[in-house]
C-alpha positions as a Python dict, from the first residue, in 0.01 Angstrom:
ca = {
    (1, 'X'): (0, 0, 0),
    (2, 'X'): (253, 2, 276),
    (3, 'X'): (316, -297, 463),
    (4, 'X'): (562, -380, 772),
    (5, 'X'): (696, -718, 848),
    (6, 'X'): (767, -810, 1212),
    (7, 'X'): (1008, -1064, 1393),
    (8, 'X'): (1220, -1128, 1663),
    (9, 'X'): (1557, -981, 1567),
    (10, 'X'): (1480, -866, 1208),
    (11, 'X'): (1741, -1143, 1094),
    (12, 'X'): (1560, -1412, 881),
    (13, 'X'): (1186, -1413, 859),
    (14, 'X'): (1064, -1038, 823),
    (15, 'X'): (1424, -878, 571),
    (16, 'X'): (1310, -1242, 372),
    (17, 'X'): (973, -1174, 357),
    (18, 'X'): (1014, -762, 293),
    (19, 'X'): (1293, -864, -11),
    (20, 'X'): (1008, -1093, -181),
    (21, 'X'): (733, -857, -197),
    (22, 'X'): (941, -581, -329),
    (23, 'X'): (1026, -838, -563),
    (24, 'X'): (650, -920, -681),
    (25, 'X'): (521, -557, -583),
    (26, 'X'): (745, -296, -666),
    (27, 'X'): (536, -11, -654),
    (28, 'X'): (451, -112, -277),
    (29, 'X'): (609, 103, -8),
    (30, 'X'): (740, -265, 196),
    (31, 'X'): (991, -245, 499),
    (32, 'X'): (1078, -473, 788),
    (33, 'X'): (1198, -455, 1166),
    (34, 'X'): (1273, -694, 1491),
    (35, 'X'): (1184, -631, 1833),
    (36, 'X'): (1531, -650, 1937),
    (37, 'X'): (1878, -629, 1734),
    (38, 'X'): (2176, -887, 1835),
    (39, 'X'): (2272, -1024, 1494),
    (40, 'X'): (2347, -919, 1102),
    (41, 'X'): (2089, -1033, 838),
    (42, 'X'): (2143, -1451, 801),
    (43, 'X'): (2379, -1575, 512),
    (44, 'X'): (2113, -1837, 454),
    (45, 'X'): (1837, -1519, 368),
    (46, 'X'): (2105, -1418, 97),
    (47, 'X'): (2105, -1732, -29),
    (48, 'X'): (1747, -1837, -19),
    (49, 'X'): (1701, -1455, -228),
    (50, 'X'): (1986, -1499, -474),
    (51, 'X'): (1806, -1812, -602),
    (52, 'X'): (1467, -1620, -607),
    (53, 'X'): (1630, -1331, -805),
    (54, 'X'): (1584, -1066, -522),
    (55, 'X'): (1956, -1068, -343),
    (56, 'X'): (1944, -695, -452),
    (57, 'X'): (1635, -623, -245),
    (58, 'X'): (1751, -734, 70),
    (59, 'X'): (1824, -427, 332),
    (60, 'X'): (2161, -426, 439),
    (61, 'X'): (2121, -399, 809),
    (62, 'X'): (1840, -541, 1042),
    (63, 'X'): (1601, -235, 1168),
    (64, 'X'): (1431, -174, 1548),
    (65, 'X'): (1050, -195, 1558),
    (66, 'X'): (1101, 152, 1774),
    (67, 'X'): (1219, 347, 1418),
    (68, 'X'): (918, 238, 1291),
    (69, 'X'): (589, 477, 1278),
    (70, 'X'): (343, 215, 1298),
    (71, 'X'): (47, 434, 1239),
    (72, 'X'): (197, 485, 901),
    (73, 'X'): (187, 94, 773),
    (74, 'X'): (-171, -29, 619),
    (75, 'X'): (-102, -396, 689),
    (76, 'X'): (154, -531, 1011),
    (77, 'X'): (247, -873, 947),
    (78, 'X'): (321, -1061, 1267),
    (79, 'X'): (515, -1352, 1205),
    (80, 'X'): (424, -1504, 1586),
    (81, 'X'): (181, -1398, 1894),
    (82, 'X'): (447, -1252, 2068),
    (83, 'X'): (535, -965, 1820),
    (84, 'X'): (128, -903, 1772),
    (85, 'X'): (130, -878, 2156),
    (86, 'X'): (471, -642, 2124),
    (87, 'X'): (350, -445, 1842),
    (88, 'X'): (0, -399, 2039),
    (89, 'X'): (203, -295, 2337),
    (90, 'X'): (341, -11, 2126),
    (91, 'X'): (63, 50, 1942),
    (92, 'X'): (-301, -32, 2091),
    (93, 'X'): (-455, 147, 1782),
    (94, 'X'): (-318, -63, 1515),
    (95, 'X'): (-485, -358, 1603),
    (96, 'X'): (-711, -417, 1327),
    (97, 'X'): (-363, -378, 1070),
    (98, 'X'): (-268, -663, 1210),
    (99, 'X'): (-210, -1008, 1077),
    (100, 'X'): (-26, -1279, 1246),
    (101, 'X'): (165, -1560, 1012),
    (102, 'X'): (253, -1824, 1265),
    (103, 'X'): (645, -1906, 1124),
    (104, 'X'): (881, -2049, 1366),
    (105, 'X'): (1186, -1858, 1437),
    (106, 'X'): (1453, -2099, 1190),
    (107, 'X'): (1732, -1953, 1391),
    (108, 'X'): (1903, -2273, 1482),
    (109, 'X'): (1741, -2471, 1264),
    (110, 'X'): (1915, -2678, 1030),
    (111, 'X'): (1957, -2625, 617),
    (112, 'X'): (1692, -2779, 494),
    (113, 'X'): (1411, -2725, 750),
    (114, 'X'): (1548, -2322, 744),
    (115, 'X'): (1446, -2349, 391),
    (116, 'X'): (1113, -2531, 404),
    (117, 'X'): (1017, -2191, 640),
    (118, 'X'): (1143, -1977, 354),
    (119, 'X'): (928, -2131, 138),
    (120, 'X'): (643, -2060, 363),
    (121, 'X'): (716, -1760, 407),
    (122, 'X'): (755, -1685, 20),
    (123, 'X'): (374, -1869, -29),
    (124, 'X'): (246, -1657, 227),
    (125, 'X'): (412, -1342, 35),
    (126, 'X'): (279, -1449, -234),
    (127, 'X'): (-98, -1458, -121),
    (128, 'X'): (-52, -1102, -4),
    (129, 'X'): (64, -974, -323),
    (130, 'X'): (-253, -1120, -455),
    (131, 'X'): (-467, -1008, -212),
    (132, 'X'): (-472, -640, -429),
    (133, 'X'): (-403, -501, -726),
}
């Protein structure tokens, strides 16, 4: 299974999300990428990881959406509209790989409503690594 998680900057929500599933499905082929690239991975993302035991499989540097060969990916998680809509603009084809997640960007938010979204995130993570075996 190969999946691809997609955010705005590739900074909190999709390197968090792509860290846990390595983390519960190892033998998955599991990346991430942003639309656009301004800032390094969060400190907070470390964090949030080093308490869920998978620090070590966090990328080390936020990845553009354009590396990406989307064709490639069986499931395209979305984590708003707007990077369905983006990833559709690049993509028209990969339409029915996509599923959109509806997380708020946390950017900006503070501690602990950053970490209630990483615990949505990781329940959502969770349901996908159950979805198969």
């Amino acid at each position: 299974m190969k999946i691809l998680f997609v955010c705005s900057g590739n900074v909190y929500r999709s390197p968090l999300a792509e860290a846990l599933l390595k983390k519960l499905r190892p033998n998955w082929t599991v990346d991430s990428a942003g639309m656009r690239l301004v800032l390094p991975i969060a400190d907070e993302v470390r964090a949030f990881l080093k308490e869920e035991g998978a620090e070590n499989l966090l990328k080390k540097h936020p990845e553009s959406l354009m590396e990406k060969n989307l064709a490639d990916y069986d499931i395209i998680v979305a984590m708003e509209p707007i990077h369905r809509d983006y990833i559709l603009s690049l993509c028209p084809q990969c339409k029915d790989k996509i599923v959109v997640w509806n997380i708020p960007d946390p950017y900006l938010m503070n501690k602990r409503a950053m970490w209630k979204i990483f615990q949505k995130i990781k329940a959502k993570v969770t349901e996908l690594a159950n979805l198969s075996p």
